[in-house]
Tab-separated table of C-alpha atoms and ligand atoms in Angstrom:
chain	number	residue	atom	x	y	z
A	13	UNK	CA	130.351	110.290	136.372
A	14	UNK	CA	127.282	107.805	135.561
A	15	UNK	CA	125.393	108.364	138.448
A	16	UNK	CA	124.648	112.072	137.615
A	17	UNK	CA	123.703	111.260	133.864
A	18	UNK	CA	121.935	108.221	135.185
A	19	UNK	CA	119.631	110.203	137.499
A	20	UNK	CA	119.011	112.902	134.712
A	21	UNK	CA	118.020	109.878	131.796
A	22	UNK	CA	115.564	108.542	134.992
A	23	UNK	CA	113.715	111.528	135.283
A	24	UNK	CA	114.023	112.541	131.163
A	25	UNK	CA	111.947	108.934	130.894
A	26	UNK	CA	109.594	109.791	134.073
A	27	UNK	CA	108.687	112.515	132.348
A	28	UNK	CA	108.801	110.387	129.284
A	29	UNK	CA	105.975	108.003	130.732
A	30	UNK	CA	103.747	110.924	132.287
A	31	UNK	CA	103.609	112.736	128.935
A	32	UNK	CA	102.046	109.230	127.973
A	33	UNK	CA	104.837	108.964	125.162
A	34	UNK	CA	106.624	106.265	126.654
A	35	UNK	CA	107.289	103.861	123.255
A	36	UNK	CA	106.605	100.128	124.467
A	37	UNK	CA	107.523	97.492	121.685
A	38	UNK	CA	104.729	94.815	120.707
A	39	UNK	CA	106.978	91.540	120.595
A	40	UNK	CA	105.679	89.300	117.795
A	41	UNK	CA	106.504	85.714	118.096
A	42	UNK	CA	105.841	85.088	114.162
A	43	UNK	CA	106.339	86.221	110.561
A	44	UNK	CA	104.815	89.562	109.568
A	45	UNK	CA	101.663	88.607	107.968
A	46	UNK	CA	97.768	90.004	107.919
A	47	UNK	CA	97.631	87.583	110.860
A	48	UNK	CA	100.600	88.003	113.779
A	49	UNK	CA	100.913	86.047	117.116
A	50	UNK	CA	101.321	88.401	120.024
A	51	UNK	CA	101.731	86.598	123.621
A	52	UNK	CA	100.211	83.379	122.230
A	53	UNK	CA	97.065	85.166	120.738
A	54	UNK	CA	96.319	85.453	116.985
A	55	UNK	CA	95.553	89.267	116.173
A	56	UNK	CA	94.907	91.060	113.145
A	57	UNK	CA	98.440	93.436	111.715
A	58	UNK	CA	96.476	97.156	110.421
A	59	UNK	CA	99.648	98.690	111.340
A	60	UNK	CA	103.043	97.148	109.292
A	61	UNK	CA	104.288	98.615	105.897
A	62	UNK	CA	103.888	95.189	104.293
A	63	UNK	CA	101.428	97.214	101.858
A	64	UNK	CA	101.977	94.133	98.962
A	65	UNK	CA	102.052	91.390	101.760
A	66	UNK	CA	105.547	90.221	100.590
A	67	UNK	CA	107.429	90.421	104.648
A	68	UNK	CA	106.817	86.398	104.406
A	69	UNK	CA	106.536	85.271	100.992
A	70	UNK	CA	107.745	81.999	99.871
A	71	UNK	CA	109.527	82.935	96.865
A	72	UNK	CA	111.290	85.500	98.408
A	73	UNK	CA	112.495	83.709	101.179
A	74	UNK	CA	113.615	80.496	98.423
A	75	UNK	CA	115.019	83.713	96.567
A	76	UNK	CA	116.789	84.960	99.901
A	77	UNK	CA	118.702	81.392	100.521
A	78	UNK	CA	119.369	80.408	96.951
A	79	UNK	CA	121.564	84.378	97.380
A	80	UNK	CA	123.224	82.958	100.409
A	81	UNK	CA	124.142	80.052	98.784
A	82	UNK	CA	125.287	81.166	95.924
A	83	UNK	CA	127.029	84.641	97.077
A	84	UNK	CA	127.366	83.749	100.896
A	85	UNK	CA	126.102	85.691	104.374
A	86	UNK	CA	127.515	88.876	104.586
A	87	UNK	CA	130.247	91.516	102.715
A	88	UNK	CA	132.226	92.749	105.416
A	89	UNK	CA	133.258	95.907	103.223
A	90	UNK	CA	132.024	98.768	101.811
A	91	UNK	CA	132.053	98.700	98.052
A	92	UNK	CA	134.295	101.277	96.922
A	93	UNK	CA	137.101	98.970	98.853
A	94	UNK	CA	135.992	95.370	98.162
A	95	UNK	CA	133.923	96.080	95.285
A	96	UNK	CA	130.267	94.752	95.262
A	97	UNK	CA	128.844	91.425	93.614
A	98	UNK	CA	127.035	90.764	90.457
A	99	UNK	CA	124.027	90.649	92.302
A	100	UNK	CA	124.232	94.080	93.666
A	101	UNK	CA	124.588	95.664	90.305
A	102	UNK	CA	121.347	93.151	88.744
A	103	UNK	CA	119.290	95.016	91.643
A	104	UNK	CA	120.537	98.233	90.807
A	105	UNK	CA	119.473	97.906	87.181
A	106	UNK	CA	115.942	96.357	88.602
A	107	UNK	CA	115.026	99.457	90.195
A	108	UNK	CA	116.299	101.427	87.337
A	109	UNK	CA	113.952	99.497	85.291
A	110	UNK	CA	111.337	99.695	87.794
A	111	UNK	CA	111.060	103.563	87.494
A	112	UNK	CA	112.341	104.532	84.729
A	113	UNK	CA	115.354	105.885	85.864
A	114	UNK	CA	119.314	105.686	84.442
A	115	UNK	CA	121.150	104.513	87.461
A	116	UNK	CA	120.392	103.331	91.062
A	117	UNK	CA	122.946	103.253	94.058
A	118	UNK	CA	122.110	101.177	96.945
A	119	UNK	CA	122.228	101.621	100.450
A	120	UNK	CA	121.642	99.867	103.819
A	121	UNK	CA	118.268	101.211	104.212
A	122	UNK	CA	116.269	104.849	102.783
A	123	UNK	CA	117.568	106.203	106.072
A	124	UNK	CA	120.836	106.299	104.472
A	125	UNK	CA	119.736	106.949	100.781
A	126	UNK	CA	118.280	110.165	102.374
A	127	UNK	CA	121.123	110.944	105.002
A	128	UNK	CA	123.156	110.740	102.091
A	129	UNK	CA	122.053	112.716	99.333
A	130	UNK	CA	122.115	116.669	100.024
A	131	UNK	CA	125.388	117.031	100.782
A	132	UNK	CA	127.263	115.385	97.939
A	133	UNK	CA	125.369	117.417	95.745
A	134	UNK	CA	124.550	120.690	97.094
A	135	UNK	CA	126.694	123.983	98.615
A	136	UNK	CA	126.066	127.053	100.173
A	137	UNK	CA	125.127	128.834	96.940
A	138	UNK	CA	122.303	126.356	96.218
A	139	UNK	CA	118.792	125.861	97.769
A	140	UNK	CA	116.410	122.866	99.109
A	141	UNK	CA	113.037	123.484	99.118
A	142	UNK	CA	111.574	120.826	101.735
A	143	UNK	CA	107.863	119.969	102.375
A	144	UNK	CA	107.219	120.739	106.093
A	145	UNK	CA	106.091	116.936	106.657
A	146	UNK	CA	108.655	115.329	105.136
A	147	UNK	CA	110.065	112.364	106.723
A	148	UNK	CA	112.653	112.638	109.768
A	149	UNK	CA	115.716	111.012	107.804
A	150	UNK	CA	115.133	113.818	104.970
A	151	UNK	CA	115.121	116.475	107.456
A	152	UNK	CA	118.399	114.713	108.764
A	153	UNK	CA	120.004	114.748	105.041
A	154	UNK	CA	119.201	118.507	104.935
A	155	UNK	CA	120.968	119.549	107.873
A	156	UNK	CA	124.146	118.046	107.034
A	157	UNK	CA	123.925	119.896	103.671
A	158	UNK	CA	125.406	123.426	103.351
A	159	UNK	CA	123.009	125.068	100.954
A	160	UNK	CA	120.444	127.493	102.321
A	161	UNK	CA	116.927	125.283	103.633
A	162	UNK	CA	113.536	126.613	102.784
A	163	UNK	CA	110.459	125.036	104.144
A	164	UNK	CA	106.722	124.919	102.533
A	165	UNK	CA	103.166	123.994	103.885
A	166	UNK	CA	102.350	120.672	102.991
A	167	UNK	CA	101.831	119.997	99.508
A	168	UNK	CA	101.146	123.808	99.662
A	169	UNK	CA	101.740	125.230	95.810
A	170	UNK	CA	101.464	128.719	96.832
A	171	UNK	CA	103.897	128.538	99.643
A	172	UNK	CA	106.196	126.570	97.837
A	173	UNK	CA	106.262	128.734	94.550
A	174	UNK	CA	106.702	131.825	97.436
A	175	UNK	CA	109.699	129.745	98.651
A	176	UNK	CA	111.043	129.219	95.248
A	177	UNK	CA	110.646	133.023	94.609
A	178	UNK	CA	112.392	133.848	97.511
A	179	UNK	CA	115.608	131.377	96.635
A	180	UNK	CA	115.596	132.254	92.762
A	181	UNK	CA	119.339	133.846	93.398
A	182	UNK	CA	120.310	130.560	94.525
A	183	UNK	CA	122.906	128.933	92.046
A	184	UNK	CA	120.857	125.477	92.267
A	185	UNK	CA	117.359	124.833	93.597
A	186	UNK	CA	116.092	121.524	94.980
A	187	UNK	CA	112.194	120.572	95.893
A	188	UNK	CA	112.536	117.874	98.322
A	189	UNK	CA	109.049	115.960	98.859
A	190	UNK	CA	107.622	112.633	100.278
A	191	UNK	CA	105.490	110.795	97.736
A	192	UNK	CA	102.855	109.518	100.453
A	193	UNK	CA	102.653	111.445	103.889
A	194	UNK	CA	102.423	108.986	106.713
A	195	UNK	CA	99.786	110.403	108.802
A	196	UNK	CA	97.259	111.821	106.153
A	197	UNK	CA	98.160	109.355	103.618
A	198	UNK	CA	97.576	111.549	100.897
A	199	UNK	CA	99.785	111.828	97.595
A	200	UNK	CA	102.262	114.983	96.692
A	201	UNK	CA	101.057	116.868	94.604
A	202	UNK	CA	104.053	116.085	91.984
A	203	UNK	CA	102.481	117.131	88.561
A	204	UNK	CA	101.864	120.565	89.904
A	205	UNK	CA	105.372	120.436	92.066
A	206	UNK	CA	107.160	119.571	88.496
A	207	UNK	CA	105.548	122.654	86.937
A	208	UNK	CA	106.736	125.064	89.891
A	209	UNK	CA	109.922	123.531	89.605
A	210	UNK	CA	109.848	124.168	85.215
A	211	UNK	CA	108.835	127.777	86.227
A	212	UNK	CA	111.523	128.395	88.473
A	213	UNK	CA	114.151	126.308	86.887
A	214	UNK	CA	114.369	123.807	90.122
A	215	UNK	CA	115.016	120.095	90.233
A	216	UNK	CA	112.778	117.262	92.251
A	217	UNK	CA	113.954	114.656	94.663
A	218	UNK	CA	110.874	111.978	95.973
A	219	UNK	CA	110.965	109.651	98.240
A	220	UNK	CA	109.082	107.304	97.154
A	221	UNK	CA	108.947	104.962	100.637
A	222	UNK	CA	105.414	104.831	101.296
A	223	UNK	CA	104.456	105.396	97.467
A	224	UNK	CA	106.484	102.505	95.631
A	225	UNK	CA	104.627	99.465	95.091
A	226	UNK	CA	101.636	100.966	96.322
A	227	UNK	CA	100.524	104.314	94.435
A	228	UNK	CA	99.860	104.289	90.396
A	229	UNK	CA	98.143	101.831	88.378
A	230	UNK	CA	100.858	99.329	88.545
A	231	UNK	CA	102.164	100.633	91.529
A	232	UNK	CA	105.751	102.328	89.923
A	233	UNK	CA	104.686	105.394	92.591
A	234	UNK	CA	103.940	108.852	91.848
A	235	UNK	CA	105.865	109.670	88.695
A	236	UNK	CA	103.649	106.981	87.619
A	237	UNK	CA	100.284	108.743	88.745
A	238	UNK	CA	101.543	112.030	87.513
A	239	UNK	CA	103.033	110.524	84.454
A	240	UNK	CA	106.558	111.498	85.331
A	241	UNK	CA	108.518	108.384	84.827
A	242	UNK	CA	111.887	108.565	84.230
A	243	UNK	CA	111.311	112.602	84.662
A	244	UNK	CA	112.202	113.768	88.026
A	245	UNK	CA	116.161	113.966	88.984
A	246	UNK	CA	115.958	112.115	92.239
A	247	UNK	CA	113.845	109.673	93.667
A	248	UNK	CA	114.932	107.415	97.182
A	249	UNK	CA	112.841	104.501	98.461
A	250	UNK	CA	113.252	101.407	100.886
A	251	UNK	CA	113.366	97.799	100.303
A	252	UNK	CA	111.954	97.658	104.114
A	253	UNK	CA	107.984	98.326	103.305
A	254	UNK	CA	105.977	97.043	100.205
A	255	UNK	CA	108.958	95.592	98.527
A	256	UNK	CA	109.179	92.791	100.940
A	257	UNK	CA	109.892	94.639	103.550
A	258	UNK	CA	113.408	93.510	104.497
A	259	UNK	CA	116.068	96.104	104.342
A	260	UNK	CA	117.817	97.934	102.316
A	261	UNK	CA	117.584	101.343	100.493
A	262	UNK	CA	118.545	103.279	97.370
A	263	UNK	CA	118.712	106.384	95.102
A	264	UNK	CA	117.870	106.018	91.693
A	265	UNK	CA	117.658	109.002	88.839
A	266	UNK	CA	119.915	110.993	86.678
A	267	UNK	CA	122.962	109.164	85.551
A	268	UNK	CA	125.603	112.025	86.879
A	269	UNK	CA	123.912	112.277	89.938
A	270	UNK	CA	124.242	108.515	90.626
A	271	UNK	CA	127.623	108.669	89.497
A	272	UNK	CA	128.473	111.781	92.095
A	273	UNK	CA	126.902	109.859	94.951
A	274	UNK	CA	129.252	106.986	93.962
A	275	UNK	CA	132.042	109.032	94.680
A	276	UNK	CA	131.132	111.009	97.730
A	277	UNK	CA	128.099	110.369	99.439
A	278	UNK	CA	128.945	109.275	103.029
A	279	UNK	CA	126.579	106.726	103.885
A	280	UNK	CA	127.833	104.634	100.819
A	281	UNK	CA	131.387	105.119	101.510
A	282	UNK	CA	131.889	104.381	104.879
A	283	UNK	CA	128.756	101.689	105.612
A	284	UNK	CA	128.778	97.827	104.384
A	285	UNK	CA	127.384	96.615	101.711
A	286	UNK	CA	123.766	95.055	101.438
A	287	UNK	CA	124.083	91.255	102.320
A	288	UNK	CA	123.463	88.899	99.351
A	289	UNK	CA	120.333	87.577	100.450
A	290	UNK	CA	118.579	90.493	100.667
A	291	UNK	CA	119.815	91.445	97.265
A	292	UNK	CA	118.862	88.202	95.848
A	293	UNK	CA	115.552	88.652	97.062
A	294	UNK	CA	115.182	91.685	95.698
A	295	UNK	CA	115.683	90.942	92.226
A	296	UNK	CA	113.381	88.138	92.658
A	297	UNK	CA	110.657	90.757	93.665
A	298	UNK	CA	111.190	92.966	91.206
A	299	UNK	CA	111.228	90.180	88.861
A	300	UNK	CA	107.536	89.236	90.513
A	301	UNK	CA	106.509	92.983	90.209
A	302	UNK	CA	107.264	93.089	86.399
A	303	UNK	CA	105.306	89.500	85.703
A	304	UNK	CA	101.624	90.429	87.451
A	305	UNK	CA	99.953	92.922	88.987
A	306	UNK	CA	97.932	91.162	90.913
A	307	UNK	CA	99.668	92.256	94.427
A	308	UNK	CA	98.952	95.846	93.386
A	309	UNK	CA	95.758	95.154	91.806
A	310	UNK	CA	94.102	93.510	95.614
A	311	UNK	CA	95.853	96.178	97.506
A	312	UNK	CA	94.181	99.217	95.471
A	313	UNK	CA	90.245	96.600	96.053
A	314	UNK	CA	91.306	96.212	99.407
A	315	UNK	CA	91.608	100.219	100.091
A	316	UNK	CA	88.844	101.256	98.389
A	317	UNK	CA	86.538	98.953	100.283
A	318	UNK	CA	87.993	99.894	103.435
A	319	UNK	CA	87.063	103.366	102.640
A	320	UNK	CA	83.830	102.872	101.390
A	321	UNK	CA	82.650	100.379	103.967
A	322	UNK	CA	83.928	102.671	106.710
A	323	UNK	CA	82.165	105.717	105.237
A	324	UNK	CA	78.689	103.417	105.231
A	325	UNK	CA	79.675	103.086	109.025
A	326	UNK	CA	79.888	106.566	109.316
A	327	UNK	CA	83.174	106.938	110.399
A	328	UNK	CA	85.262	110.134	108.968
A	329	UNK	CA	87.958	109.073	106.594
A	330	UNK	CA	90.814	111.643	105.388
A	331	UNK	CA	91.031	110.857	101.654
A	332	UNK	CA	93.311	108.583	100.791
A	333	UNK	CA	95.177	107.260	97.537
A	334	UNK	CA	97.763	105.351	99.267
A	335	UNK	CA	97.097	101.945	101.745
A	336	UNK	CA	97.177	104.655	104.759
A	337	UNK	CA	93.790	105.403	106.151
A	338	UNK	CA	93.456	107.941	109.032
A	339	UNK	CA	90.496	107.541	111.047
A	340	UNK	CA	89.868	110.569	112.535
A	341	UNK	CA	88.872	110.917	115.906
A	342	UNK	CA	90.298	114.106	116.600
A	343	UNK	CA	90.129	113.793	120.780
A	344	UNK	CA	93.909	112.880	121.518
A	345	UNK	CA	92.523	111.158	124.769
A	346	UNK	CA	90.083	108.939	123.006
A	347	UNK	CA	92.288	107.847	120.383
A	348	UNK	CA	94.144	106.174	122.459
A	349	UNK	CA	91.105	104.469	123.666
A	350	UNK	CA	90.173	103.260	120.628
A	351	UNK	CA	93.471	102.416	119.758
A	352	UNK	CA	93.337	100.059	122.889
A	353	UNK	CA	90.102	98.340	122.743
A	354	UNK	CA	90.735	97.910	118.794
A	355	UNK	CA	93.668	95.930	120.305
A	356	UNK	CA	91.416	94.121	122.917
A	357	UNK	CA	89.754	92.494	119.644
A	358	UNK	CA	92.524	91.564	118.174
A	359	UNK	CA	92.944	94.842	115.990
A	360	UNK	CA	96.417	96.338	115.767
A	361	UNK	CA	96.104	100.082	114.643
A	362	UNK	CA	97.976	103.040	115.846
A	363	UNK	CA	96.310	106.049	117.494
A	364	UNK	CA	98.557	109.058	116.742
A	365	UNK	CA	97.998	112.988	118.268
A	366	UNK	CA	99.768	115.889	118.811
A	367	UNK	CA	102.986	116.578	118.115
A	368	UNK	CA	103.037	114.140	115.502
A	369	UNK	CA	99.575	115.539	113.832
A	370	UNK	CA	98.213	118.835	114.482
A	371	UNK	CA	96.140	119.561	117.765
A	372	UNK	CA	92.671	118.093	117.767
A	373	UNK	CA	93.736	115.654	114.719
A	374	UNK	CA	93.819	112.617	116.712
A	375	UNK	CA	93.236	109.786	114.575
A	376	UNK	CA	93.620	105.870	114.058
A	377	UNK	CA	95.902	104.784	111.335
A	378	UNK	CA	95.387	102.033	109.357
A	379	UNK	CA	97.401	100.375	106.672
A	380	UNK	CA	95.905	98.267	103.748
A	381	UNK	CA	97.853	95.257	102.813
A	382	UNK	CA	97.492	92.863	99.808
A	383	UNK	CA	97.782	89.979	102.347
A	384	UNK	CA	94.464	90.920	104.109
A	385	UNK	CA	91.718	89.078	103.036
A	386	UNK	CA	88.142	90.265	102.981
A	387	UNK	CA	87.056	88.630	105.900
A	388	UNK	CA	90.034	90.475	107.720
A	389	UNK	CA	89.047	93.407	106.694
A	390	UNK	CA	85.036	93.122	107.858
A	391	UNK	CA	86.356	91.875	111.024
A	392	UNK	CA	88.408	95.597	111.545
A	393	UNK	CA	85.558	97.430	110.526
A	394	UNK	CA	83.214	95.499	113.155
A	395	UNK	CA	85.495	95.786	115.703
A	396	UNK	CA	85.623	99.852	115.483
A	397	UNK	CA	81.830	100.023	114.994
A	398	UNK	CA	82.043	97.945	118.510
A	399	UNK	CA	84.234	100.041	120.045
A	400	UNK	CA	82.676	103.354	118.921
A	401	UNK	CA	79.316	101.839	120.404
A	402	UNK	CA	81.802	101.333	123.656
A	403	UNK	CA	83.217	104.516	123.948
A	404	UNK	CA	80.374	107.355	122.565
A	405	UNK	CA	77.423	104.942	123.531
B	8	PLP	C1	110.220	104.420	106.148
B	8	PLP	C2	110.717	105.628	105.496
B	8	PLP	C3	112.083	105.868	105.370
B	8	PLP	C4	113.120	104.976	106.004
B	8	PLP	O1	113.255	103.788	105.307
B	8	PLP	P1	114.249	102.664	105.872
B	8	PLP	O2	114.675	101.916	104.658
B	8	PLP	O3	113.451	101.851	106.841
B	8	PLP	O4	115.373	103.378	106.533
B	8	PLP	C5	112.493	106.981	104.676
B	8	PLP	N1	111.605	107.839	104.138
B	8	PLP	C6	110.265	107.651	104.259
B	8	PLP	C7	109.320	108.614	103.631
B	8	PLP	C8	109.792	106.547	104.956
B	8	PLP	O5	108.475	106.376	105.080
């Protein structure tokens, strides 16, 4: 029976490799830092989620074994058999505290948090209103739900309120958005998504992944920029990108809603429980979070002066309020170019073009981290004035 299958995988991945999407991993052989090793050389990271710089810090990792000590390796249950630990309830009330919110439920990773929360809540009589860019795992949760899908323009307030128009019959409405949008890096547009949703009697659900730790003054994430704390019924996020980036992911909002996700949301039910270290490191960086801003405050300097000393290069920027900055090249070809003579000089940054961003968008993406220093980031901008001189002349 395998040898049919296994010819029709080999050609899937020939054709795979001639599409020139073939995914080959990078191996690092250290920590996640500004600074990685990659086959013995020393190279520059523009391309992690470790937006705060926290993947290898000190007080996490003390944080991280002091939890293993104390609470042991692993769970080997899911909670609602073997119950959780102390721990996993103190970083459940963290992130509660953290943004604003009544109640937090944890799960193995946002994956999960999003996989998991459509279909406790909604039915066939209700509606979710989704941004058309929203992340893959939210697109997952939706299609186990029941209730009808609806799908806007991103962060496009005319097609959405259309959208919510056409599902006003629906018993219950839900906007689903990202808070930051990977490739553009720009911000949802919640304050004016919270007024649609007032109009047309809808609730919110954010995922605030890319936008925690990063976006607002103190980096709480877009109810913070918008001035939304504690306002919109759902928000999801991961424990795998600024905060620390480890894993682990969870839910946080409305009291009931927590409570109903408790009893029947899938992922939670039938997957194990978070490990103790990574909970105990958790609660050490949120603890870290709520003593200084510092992390947030260098990570905010170090984007704006990427953006401002690329734009004195004259390089095209999309806007950005997040640590993602697409350089747009807009030739899918030559992106990859430049993606591979950045990483010649020791620059890792990802060229991305169609299908993952519109035709003739081709663009480098870079993410800002609080662990790059300022030296790192003149030596990213020299490199793609060097390569630009390389590849236009
Ligand atoms: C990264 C990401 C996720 C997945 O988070 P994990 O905890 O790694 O599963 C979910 N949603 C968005 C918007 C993301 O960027």
């Amino acid at each position: 029976m395998y040898n049919s299958f296994q010819k029709y995988l080999q050609k899937e991945l020939a054709e795979i490799e001639a599409a020139g999407l073939y995914k080959n991993e990078r191996i690092i052989e250290s920590p996640q830092g500004a600074e990685i090793l990659v086959k013995g050389k020393k190279c520059l990271n523009f391309c992690a989620n470790n937006y705060l710089g926290l993947a290898n810090n000190p007080e996490l990792i003390k944080a991280a074994k002091e939890g293993m000590d104390a609470r042991g390796f692993g769970m080997a249950s899911v909670r609602f058999i073997c119950g959780c630990q102390d721990l996993h309830k103190k970083l459940e009330e963290k992130i509660a505290e953290f943004f604003g919110t009544e109640d937090t439920i944890l799960y193995a990773a946002c994956f999960d948090a999003n996989g998991g929360v459509f279909e406790p809540l909604l039915g066939e009589q209700d509606a979710i209103i989704s941004d058309s860019l929203n992340h893959a795992s939210i697109i997952d949760g939706v299609r186990l739900c029941k209730a009808k899908r609806f799908r806007y323009a991103n962060a496009d307030m005319a097609d959405l309120e259309a959208k919510l128009i056409e599902a006003k019959d629906c018993r219950f409405k839900l906007i689903a958005t990202d808070g930051v949008f990977s490739m553009d890096g720009n911000v949802c547009p919640l304050d004016k998504i919270y007024e649609l949703a007032e109009k047309y009697d809808a609730m919110v659900m954010v995922d605030e992944s890319h936008s925690a730790g990063v976006v607002g003054k103190t980096g709480r994430g877009v109810t913070e920029r918008y001035n939304l704390k504690g306002k919109v019924e759902i928000i999801t996020g991961t424990l795998g990108k600024a905060f620390g980036g480890g894993v682990g992911g969870f839910t946080t909002g409305k009291k009931e809603i927590i409570d109903m996700l408790r009893q029947r949301s899938r992922p939670y039910l039938f997957s194990n429980s978070l490990a103790p270290g990574l909970v105990a490191a958790g609660i050490r960086m949120f603890e870290m979070m709520s003593e200084t801003n510092e992390l947030q405050d260098k990570l905010h300097e170090n984007t704006d002066y990427f953006l401002r000393r690329m734009k004195e290069e004259g390089f095209d920027c999309k806007p950005s309020e997040s640590a993602i900055c697409a350089v747009m090249i807009y030739d899918a070809a030559k992106s990859q170019q430049y993606a591979a003579k950045m990483q010649e000089e020791g620059i890792f940054v990802t060229g991305f073009y169609y299908p993952v961003v519109p035709k003739g968008e081709a663009r480098i993406r870079v993410q800002i981290s609080a662990a790059h220093e300022r030296e790192h980031l003149d030596k990213c901008i020299a490199a793609f004035v060097k390569v630009r001189k390389e590849i236009e002349g």
